Each structure stands twice: as C-alpha cells, then as structure tokens.
Coordinates of C-alpha atoms and ligand atoms in Angstrom, one line a residue:
X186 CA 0.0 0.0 0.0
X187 CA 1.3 3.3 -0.9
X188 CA 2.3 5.5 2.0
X189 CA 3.1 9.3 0.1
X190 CA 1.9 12.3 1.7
X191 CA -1.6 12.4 -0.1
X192 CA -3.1 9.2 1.5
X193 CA -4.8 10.2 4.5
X194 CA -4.6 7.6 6.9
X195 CA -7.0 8.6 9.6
X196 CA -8.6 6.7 12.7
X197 CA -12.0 6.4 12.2
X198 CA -13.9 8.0 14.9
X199 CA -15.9 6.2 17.6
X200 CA -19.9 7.6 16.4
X201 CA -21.3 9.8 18.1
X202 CA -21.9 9.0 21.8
X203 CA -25.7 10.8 21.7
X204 CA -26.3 9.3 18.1
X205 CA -25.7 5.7 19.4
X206 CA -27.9 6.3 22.5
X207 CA -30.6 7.3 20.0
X208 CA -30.3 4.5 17.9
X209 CA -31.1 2.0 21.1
X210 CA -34.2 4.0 22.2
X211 CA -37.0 1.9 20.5
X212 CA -40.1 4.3 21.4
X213 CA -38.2 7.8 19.6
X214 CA -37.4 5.6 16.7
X215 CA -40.7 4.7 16.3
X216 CA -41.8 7.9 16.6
X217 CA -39.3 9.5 14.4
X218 CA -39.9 6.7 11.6
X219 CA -42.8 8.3 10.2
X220 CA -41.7 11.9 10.7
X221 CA -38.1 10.9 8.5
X222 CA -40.7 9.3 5.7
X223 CA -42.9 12.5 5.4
X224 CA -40.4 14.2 5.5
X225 CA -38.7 12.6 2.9
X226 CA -41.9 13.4 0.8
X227 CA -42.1 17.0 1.7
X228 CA -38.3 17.2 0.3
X229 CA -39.1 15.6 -2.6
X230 CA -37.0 12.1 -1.8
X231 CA -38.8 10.5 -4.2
X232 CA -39.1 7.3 -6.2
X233 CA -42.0 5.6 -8.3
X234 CA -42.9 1.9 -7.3
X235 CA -42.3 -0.8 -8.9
X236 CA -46.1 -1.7 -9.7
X237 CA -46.5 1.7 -11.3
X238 CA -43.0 2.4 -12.6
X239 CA -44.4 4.6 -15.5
X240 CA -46.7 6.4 -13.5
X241 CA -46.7 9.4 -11.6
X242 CA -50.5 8.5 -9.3
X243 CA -48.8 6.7 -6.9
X244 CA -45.4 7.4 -5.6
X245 CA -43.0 7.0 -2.7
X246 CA -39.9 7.8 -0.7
X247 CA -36.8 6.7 -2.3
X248 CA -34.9 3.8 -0.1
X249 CA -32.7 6.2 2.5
X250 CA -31.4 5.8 6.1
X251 CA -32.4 7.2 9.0
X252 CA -29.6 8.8 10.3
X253 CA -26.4 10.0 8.4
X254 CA -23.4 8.3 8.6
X255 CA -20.0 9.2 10.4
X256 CA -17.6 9.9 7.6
X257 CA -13.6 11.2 8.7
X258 CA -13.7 15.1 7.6
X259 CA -10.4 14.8 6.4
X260 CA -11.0 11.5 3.6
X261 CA -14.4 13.4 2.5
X262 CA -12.2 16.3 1.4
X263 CA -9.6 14.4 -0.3
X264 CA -12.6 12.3 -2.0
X265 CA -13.8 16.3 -3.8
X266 CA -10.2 17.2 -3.9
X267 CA -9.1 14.6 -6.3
X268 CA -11.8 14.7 -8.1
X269 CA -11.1 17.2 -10.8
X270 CA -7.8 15.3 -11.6
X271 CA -9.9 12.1 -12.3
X272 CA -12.0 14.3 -14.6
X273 CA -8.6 15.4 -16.7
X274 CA -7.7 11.5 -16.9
X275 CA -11.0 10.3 -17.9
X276 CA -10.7 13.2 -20.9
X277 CA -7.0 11.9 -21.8
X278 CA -8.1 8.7 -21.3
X279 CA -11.0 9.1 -23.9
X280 CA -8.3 10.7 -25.9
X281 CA -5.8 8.2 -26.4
X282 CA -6.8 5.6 -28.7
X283 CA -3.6 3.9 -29.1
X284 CA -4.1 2.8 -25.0
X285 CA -7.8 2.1 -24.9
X286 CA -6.9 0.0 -28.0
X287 CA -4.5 -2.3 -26.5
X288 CA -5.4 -1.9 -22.8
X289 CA -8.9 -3.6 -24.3
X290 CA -7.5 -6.4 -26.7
X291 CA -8.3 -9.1 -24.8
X292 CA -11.3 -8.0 -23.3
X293 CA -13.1 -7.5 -26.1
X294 CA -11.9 -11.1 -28.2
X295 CA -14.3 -12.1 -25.0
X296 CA -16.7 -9.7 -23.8
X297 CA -19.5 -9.1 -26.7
X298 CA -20.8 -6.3 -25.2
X299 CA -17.2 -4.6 -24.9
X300 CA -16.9 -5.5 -28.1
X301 CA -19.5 -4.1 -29.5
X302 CA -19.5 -0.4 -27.9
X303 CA -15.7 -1.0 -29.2
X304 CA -17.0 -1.6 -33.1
X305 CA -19.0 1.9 -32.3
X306 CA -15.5 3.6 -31.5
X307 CA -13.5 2.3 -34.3
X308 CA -16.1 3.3 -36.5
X309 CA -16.6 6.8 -35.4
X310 CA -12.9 7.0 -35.4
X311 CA -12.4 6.4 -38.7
X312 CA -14.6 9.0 -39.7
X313 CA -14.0 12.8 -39.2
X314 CA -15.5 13.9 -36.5
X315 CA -18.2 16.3 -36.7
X316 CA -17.8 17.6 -32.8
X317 CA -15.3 19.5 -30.6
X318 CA -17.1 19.7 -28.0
X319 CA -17.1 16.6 -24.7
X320 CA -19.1 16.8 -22.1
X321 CA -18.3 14.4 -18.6
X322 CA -20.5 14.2 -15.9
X323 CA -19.2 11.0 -14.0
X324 CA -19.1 9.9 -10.2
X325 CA -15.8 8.2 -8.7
X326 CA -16.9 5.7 -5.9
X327 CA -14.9 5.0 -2.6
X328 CA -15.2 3.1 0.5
X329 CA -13.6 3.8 3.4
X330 CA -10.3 0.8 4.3
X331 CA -10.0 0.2 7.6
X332 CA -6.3 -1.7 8.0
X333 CA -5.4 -4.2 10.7
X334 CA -3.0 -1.2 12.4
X335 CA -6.6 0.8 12.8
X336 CA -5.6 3.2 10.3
X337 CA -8.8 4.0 7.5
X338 CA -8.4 5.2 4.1
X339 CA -10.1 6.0 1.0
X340 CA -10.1 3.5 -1.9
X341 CA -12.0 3.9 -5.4
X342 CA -14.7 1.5 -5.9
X343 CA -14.6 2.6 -9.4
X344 CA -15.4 5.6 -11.7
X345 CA -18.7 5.6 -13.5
X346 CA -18.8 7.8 -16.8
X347 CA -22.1 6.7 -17.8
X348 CA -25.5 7.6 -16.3
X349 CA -24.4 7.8 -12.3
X350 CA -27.2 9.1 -10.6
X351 CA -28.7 10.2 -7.6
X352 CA -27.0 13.7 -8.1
X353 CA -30.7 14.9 -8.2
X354 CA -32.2 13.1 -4.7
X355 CA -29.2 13.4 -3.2
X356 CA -29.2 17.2 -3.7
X357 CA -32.7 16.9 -1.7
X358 CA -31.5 14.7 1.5
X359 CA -29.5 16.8 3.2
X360 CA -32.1 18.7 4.4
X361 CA -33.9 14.9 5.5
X362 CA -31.3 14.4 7.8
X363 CA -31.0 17.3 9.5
X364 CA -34.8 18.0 10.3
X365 CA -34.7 14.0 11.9
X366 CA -31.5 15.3 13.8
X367 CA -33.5 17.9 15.0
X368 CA -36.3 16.0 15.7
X369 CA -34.2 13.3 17.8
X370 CA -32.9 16.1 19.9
X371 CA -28.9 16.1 17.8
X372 CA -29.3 19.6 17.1
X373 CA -25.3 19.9 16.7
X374 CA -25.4 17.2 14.5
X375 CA -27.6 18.5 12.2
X376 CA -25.4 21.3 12.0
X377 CA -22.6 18.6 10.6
X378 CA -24.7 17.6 7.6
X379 CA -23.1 19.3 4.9
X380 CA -24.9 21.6 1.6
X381 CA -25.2 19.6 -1.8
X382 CA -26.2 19.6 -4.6
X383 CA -25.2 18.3 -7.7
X384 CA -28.3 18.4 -9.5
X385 CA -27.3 21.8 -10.1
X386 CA -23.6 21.7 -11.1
X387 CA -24.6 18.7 -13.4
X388 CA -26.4 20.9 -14.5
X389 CA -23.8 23.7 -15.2
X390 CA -21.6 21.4 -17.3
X391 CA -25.0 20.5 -19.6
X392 CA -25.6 24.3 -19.7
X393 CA -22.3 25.1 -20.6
X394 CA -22.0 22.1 -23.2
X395 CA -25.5 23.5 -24.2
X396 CA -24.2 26.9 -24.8
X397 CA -21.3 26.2 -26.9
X398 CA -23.6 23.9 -29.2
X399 CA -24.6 27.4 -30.4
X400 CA -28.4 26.9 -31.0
X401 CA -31.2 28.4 -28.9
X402 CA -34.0 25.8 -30.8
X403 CA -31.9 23.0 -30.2
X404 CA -32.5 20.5 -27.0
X405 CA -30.9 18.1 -24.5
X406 CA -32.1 14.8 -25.0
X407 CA -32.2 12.6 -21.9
X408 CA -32.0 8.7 -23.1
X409 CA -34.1 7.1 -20.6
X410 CA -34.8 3.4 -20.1
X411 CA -38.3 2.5 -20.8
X412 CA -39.1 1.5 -17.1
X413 CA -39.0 4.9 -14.9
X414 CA -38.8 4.2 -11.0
X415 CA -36.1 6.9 -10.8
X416 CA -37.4 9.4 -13.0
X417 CA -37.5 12.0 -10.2
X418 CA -33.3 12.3 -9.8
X419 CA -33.4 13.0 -13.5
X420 CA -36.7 15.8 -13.2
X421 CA -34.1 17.9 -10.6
X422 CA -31.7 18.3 -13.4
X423 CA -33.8 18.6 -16.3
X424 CA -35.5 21.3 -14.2
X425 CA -32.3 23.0 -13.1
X426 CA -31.8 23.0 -17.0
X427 CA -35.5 24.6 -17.7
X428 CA -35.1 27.0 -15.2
X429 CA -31.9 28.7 -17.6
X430 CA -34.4 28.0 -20.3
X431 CA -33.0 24.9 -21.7
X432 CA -35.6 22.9 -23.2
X433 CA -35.2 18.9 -22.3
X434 CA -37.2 16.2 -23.9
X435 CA -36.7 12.5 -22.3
X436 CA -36.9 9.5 -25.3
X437 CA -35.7 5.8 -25.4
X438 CA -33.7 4.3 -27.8
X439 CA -36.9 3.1 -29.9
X440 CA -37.8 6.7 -30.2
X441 CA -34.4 7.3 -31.9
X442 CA -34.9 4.1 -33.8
X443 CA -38.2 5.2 -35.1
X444 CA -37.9 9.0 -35.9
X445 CA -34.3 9.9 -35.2
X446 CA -32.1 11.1 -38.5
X447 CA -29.3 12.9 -39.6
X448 CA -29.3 15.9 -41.7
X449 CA -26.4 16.4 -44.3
X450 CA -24.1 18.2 -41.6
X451 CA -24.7 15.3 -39.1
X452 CA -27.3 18.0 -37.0
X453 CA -29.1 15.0 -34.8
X454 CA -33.0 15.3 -35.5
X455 CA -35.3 13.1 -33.2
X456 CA -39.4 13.9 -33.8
X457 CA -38.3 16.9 -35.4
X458 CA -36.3 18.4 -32.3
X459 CA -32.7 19.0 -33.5
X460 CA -30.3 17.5 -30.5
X461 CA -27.7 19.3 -29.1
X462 CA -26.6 17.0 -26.2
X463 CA -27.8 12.9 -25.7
X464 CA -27.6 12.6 -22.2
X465 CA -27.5 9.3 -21.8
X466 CA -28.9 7.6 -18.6
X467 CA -29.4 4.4 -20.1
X468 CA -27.4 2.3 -22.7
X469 CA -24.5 1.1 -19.8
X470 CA -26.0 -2.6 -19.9
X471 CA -26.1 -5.4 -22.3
X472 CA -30.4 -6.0 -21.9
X473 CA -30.4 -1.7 -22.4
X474 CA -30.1 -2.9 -26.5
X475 CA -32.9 -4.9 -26.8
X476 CA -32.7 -5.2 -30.3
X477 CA -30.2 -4.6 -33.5
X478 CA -32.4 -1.5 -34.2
X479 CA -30.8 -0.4 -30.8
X480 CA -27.4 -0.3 -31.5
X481 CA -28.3 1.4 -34.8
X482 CA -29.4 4.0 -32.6
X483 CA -26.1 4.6 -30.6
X484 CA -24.4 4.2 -33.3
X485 CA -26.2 7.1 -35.1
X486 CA -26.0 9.8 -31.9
X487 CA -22.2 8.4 -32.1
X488 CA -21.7 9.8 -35.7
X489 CA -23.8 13.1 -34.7
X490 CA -22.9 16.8 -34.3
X491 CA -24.9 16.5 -31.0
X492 CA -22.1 16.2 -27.7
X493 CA -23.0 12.8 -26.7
X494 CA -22.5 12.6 -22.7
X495 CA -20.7 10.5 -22.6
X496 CA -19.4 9.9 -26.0
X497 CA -17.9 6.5 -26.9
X498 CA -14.3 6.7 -25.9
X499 CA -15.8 8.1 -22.7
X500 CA -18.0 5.2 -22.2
X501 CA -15.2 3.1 -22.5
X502 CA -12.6 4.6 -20.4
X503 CA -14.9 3.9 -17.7
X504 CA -14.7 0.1 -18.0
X505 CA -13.2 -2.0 -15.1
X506 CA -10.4 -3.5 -17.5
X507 CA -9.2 0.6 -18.1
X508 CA -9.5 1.1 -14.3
X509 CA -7.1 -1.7 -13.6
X510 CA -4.4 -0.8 -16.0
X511 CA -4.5 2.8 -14.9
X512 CA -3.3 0.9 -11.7
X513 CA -0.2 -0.4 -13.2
X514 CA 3.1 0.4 -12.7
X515 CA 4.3 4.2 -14.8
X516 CA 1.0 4.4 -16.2
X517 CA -0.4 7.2 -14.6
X518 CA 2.6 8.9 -15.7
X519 CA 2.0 8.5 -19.0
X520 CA -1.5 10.5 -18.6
X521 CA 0.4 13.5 -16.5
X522 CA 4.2 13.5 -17.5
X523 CA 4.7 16.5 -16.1
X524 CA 2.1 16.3 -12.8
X525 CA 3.8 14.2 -9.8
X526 CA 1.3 15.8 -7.5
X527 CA -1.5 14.7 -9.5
X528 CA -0.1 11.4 -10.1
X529 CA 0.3 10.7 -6.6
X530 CA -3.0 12.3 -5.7
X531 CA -5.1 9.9 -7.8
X532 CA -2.8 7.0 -6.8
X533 CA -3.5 7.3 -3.4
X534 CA -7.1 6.6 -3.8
X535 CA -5.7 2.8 -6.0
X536 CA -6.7 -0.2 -4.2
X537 CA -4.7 -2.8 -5.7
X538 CA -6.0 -4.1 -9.4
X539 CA -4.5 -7.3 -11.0
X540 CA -4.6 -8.2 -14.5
X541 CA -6.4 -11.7 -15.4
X542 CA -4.7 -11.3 -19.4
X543 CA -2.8 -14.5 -20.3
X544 CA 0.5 -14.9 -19.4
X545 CA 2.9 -15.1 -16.1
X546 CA 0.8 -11.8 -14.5
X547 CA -2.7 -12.6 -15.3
X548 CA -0.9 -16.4 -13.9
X549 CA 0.2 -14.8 -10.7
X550 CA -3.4 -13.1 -9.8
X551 CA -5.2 -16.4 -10.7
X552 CA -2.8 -18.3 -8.2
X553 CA -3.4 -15.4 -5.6
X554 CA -7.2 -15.4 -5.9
X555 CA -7.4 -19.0 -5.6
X556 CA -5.3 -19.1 -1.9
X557 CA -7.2 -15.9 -0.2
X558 CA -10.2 -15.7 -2.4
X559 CA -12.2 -13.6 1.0
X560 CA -9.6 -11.0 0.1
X561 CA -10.6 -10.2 -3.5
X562 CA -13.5 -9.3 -5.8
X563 CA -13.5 -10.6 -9.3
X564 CA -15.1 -8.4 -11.5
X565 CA -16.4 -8.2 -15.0
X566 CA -16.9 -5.2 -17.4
X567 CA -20.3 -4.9 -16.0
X568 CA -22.5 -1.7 -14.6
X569 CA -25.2 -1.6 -12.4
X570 CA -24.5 -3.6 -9.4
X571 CA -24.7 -7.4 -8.6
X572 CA -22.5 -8.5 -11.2
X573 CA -19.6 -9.4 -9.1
X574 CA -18.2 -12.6 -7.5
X575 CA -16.9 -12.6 -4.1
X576 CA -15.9 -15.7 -1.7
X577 CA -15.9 -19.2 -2.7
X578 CA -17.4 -18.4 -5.7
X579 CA -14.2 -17.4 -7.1
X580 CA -12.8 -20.4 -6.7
X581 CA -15.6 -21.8 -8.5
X582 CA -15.4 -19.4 -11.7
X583 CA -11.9 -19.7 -11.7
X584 CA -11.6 -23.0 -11.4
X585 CA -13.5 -23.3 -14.7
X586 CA -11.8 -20.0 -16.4
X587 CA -8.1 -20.3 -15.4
X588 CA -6.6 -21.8 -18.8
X589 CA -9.0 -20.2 -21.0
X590 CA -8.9 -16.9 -22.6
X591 CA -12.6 -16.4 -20.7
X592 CA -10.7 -15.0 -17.6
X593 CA -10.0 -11.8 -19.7
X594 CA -13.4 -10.7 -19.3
X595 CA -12.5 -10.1 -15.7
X596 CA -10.6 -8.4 -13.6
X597 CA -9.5 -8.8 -9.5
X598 CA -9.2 -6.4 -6.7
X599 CA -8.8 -6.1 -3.5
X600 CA -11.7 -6.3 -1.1
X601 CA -11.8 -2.9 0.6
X602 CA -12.7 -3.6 4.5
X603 CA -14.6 -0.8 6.0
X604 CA -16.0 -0.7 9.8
X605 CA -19.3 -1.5 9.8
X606 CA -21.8 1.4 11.6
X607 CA -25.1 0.7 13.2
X608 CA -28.3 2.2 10.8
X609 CA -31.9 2.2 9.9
X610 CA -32.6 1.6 6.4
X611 CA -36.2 2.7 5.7
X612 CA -37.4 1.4 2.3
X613 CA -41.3 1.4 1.4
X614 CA -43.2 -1.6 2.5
X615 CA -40.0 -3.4 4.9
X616 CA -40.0 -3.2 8.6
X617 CA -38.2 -1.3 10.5
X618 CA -34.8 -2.9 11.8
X619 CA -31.6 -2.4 12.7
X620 CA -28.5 -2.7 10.9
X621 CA -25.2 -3.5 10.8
X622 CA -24.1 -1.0 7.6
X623 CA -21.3 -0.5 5.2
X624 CA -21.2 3.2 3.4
X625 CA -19.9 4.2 0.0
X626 CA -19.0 8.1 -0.9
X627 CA -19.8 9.1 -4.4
X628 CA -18.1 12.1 -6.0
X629 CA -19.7 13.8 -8.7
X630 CA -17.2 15.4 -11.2
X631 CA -18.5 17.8 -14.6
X632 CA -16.1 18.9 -17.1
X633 CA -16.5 20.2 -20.7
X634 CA -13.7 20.6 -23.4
X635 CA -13.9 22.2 -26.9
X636 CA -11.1 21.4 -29.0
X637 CA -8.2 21.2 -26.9
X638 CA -9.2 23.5 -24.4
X639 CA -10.8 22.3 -20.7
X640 CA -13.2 25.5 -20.4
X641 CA -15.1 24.3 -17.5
X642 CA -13.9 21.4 -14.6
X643 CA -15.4 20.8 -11.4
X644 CA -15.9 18.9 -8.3
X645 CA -20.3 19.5 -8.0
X646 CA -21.4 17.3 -5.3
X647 CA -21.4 14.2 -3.4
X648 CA -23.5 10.9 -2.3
X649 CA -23.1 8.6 -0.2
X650 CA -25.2 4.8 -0.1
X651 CA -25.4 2.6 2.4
X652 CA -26.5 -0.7 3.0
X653 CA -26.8 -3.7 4.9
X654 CA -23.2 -5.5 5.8
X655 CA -25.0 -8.8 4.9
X656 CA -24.8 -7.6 0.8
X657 CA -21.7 -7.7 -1.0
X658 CA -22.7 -5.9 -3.8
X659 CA -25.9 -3.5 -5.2
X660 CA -26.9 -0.3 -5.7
X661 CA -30.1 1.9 -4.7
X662 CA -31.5 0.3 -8.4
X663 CA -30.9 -2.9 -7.6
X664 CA -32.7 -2.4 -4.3
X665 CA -29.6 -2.9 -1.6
X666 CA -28.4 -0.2 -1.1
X667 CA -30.3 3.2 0.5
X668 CA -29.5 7.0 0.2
X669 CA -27.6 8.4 3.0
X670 CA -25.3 11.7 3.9
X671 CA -22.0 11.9 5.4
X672 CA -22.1 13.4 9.1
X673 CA -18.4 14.8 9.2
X674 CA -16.7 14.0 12.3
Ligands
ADP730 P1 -21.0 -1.7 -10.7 O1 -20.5 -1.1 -11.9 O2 -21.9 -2.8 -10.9 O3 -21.6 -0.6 -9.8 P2 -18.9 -1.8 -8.7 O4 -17.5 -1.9 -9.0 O5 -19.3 -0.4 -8.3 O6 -19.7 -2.2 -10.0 O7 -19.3 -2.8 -7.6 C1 -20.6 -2.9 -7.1 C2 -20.6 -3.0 -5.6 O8 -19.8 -4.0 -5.1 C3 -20.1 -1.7 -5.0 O9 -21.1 -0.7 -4.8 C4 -19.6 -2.2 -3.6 O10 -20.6 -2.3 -2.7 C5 -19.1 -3.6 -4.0 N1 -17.7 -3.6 -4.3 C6 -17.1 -3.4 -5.5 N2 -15.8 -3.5 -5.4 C7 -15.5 -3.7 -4.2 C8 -14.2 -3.8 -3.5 N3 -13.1 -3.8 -4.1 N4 -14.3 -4.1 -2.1 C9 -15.5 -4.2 -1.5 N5 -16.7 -4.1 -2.1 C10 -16.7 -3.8 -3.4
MG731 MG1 -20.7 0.9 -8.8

C-alpha cells in the first residue's frame, strides 16, 4: 500500500456517543420513523414503485437511512479534492486511442458487449469527427479501508462515466437528515450535515456544453430506459436546465430508432427536435439494446454533431479492465508526464487491481485469488451492481476460467474492509430494523472541453449509499443499497 503524503490515513472516529444512544431508544425511533418518511416526501425524496413504474399517481420515498453516517472530515475532502484530476484523466483517457486500443485487446476477443460499444469507437474513429465539444458528468466511488493497524483510508470503488445518478435526490436529502437530527434532539449534529447539490452543477456542465452547441431551438435529449422508477433524480436536473431556459425532452432508444435522422451536416433530428446533447442515462447494460435496431441508434447519436454525454471513448474509459491498468506500474505517468502531484493524488485513492490477461501476471493473480479468495473481488466489465463474484465463488469461476482466454473478461481487486456502523434503512413496505451498515461516498465530477481547451472542470457534489453489511454488492437500483449523507466527524 502506498504511503506518500496524499493518503490520508485517519482513525475512524468512535460515532457519536448521543447518536448511538438514539439509535437503542426503541419508542423515539418509532416515533421518528414516520416523521423521516414525510419528511422525505415533503423534500421531494422521491421514487416511483415498482407496480406503477411509468406512472406518476402513486409514488414514494426513495430507499434512504435514518440517520447520516459518520464519515472522517479529512478522507471526505480528499474524495472532492481529487476529483477534478480524475475528470482530466478520464478526458485523456478518452483521448488516447492507441491505449484504450491495446489496454482492451483481450477484453473485447471475450466480452460481446465490450466488443460491440468498441466496433462503435473504431467506426466513429475512422470518420472525421463532426464535434469539438465533450461533455463528462461522472461519479468516482470510494469506501472507506480500515487496515489491521486501525488506520482508514479511501479507496475507489470505481469511476462511473455513464449515467451515475442520484446527483438529483441526493441534492434533496441533506435537508432529511438534518430535520430528523433535529427531531431526535442532535441539534449539533444536524449542524454537521453538509450543503449539496449536484443536481445543479450537473447541470452547469449541460448548460455550458448547451451553450457552446450554439443553438437556442436545439434541446438536450435525456436517453431514458423505458421503465422509470427513478425518474424524479433526473426531473431535478432537467429542471435545473428549464429553469436557464434549456428545453429537455426524455426519449428511449426506440424513439431514436423510429424517428431519429441525420441531416447532411450530421445536425441530430429526433421527432423533429434537432439535438444538441444525448444525455445518456441508459445504454451502460447489455439487456439496455434490446434489439439490432438499438445499436443502430447509438451508433447514429455516435456519428452526430450533437455532444454525446458521454461519448464512446468516454463510455469506455470507464470500463473496469481501463480502471485496472491505470493501476499499473508508470502508467499514470503517462497521462500527467509533467504532474507528480496529480499522479500521486489519484494514486493514493488505487486499491490494488490485478490483471487476469494470459500470461505469467494474469498467472500470478489467478494463483493469488485461488489461496485468499475472501480477500478479492472478481469483477467483470459490467455496470449496475450485482454482477460481481466474491468468496468461494471465485474459486468456482476460476476454477473453470483459469486456462481459458474467458478469464480476460474479468478483472481482480482487493476487497476494501470498512467498519461496519449501526443504521436504519427505511425502504417502502420493509419493517423497521436495525442494521449492521457499510457506506460508500460518491463524488460527482462535470467537465466540458472544446477542441483542446478544458473550459469548465469541477468537483459538484457528493452521495453517499449505504446498506446492509450482509450484501456484498448492489446499488439503490438494484434495491440494496439506500441513500444516505456523510455526518463529518
Ligand atoms: P457496478 O459497476 O456494478 O456498480 P462496482 O465496481 O461499483 O460495480 O461494484 C458494485 C458494488 O460491489 C459496490 O457498490 C460495492 O458495494 C461492492 N464492491 C465493489 N468493489 C469492491 C471492493 N473492491 N471491495 C469491497 N466491495 C466492493
Ligand atoms: Mg458501482
């Protein structure tokens, strides 16, 4: 592990004393139960069911805690200080087709669906390219290590550069939290849940991309899956974007399919609206192409003048296999020849990330899996949450995958160990219990480029999701994890 200057190594604080004594007293919670999930409503902590998904008659509060979880002051602000440096190497990353080329060689002889956002790139690349201008709105994901010497530390999860959300309800439960604190007599807590919201600085980077697209008629597209639980994180941005007078319109990829064209300067027309971003916020997942049609689609917004977020190479320097050989020896170097401070800023946050190519290395990781597999995670070049394989199911896939070029789908990390903290996770229709938790802090990062120039690049916001310490893996989606805020301590 390294141990430079940048890597906070902090103790993580015993929880609040009062908090704790809350948690144990059964008749407040009970009575503050229903006051959090009103008050959840009021804020607009909201979430469609999934009876009704496309339907706004009957709605509820999204999945959140009931308290806010104790996060070190000190890793919180390293988390948003690092964060505009991972913006700058997800752009050069995007930019450098000569590494995404060979850094995804083996991966895609393996992975189909790799493979086939990769045919998209190559394509596009071999065309000239109608548009300057890129637009990133991602979210780098860390969970707190806690070492055997007691130190704690932050680790990337990962960096998602395609649809991460919650930047809208999480710019709404801050204020949640602190009324509850209030209400469960931690009045000085409340005062340690901080401001967010990056419904608004998402926002700011689509205005800005917006802007420089250069046409008041034109719109932002929102690609939306066709089932809409979380539709309400999406209406605080597209708001935020009406509001500067930004019209939005929100269509699926058979929309695009059925009435989307290009005009003979590649202007992207979709039912007669000419498109001057694709947000996309769908199109991460293999079942998000349900048909051929589909990928015609991306394909098309690919080729476009409209600024795709994110485009292509952007999509792909998000993919796990990119995130482990940014973890390699000299390679960050490469990215920032002249920027040791960023180097070792962005390094600090590396959990360790082994190769599974073929070959002595991808050998060596195999070997090491197999002996401590409660150690690792094995992960393929998957998004959304409960796609990985922890424990003895290693062994099992492994077993199976070790001689065969297969294994290259995957990739291995260490399992970050963080200190479980006692919760409340209120989610519509379960009872009320208490939890053993395990927290991860999001960082929302924006940045738009035209030409060679970064002309806007910002750290705009944070979330953090919790969930039970029985679940290895999941998101909010996939109905595991629950919103939550840092309480600084
Ligand atoms: P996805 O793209 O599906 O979100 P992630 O890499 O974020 O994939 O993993 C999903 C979840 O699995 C995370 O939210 C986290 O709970 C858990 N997880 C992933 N990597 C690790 C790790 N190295 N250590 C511990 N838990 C992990
Ligand atoms: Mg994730």
């Amino acid at each position: 592990m390294s141990t430079n200057v940048f890597s906070s190594h902090c103790r993580f604080p015993a929880m609040s004393v009062k908090l704790e004594h809350v948690l144990k007293d059964e008749n407040l919670i009970k009575n503050i139960e229903e006051i959090a999930k009103d008050t959840a409503l009021l804020h607009g902590v909201l979430m469609r069911t999934k009876e009704t998904p496309n339907s706004p008659e009957v709605v509820s509060y999204a999945p959140f805690t009931l308290f806010p979880t104790p996060v070190p002051t000190a890793l919180f602000h390293q988390a948003l200080a690092v964060q505009t440096h991972f913006n700058r190497l997800v752009d050069r990353v995007s930019q450098n087709p000569a590494f995404l080329e060979e850094t995804l060689a083996s991966t895609i002889k393996v992975d189909n669906f790799t493979a086939r956002l990769f045919n998209i790139y190559k394509q596009v690349q071999e065309e000239h390219r109608p548009q300057s201008i890129v637009l990133g709105l991602n979210r780098s994901d860390y969970m707190l290590d806690h070492s055997p010497d007691g130190g704690t530390s932050l680790k990337q999860i990962e960096i998602n550069t395609i649809a991460a959300s919650f930047g809208g309800l999480a710019s709404r439960t801050p204020d949640v939290h602190r009324h509850i604190l209030k209400v469960a007599n931690l009045p000085e807590e409340s005062n340690n849940v901080l401001d967010n919201n990056p419904a608004a600085g998402l926002a700011r980077g689509l205005a800005k991309a917006w802007e420089l697209y250069g046409s008041e008629r034109a719109v932002v597209m929102f690609l939306v899956e066709d089932v809409q639980r979380n539709i309400y994180d999406h209406r605080f941005v597209e708001n935020e974007l009406w509001k500067r007078n930004i019209p939005v319109i929100r269509r699926q990829f058979e929309d695009v399919c059925r009435s989307g064209s290009l005009d003979e300067s590649r202007r992207l027309f979709v039912d007669g609206h000419e498109i001057a971003i694709v947000y996309f916020r769908n199109g991460y997942m293999p079942q998000n192409y349900t048909s051929e049609e589909s990928w015609e689609a991306r394909l098309m917004m690919e080729r476009s003048l409209a600024v795709k977020c994110p485009d292509i190479s952007t999509h792909l320097a998000g993919t796990k296999k990119v995130q482990q050989e940014l973890a390699q020896r000299g390679v960050l170097e490469r990215f920032f020849p002249d920027e040791p401070e960023t180097v070792a800023q962005i390094r600090a946050t590396f959990a360790g990330l082994y190769t599974l190519d073929m070959g002595e290395e991808g050998d060596k990781t195999v070997a090491m899996a197999l002996a401590n597999p409660d150690q690792y995670v094995l992960k393929p070049q998957r998004e959304g949450g409960g796609n990985n394989i922890y424990g003895t199911e290693i062994c099992e896939v492994l077993e199976n995958l070790k001689s065969s070029t297969e294994r290259t789908a995957y990739i291995l990390m260490d399992k970050i160990q963080p200190v479980p903290v006692q919760n409340y996770l209120l989610r519509p229709g379960a009872p009320l219990k208490l939890n053993s938790c395990l927290s991860e802090l999001g960082v929302f990062g924006a940045y738009v480029r035209k030409g060679k120039d970064m002309v806007f690049n910002e750290c705009v916001g944070h979330l953090l999701r919790t969930k039970s310490s029985e679940h290895a893996d999941g998101g909010v989606a996939a109905g595991v994890a629950v919103l939550d805020n840092p309480l600084l301590v």
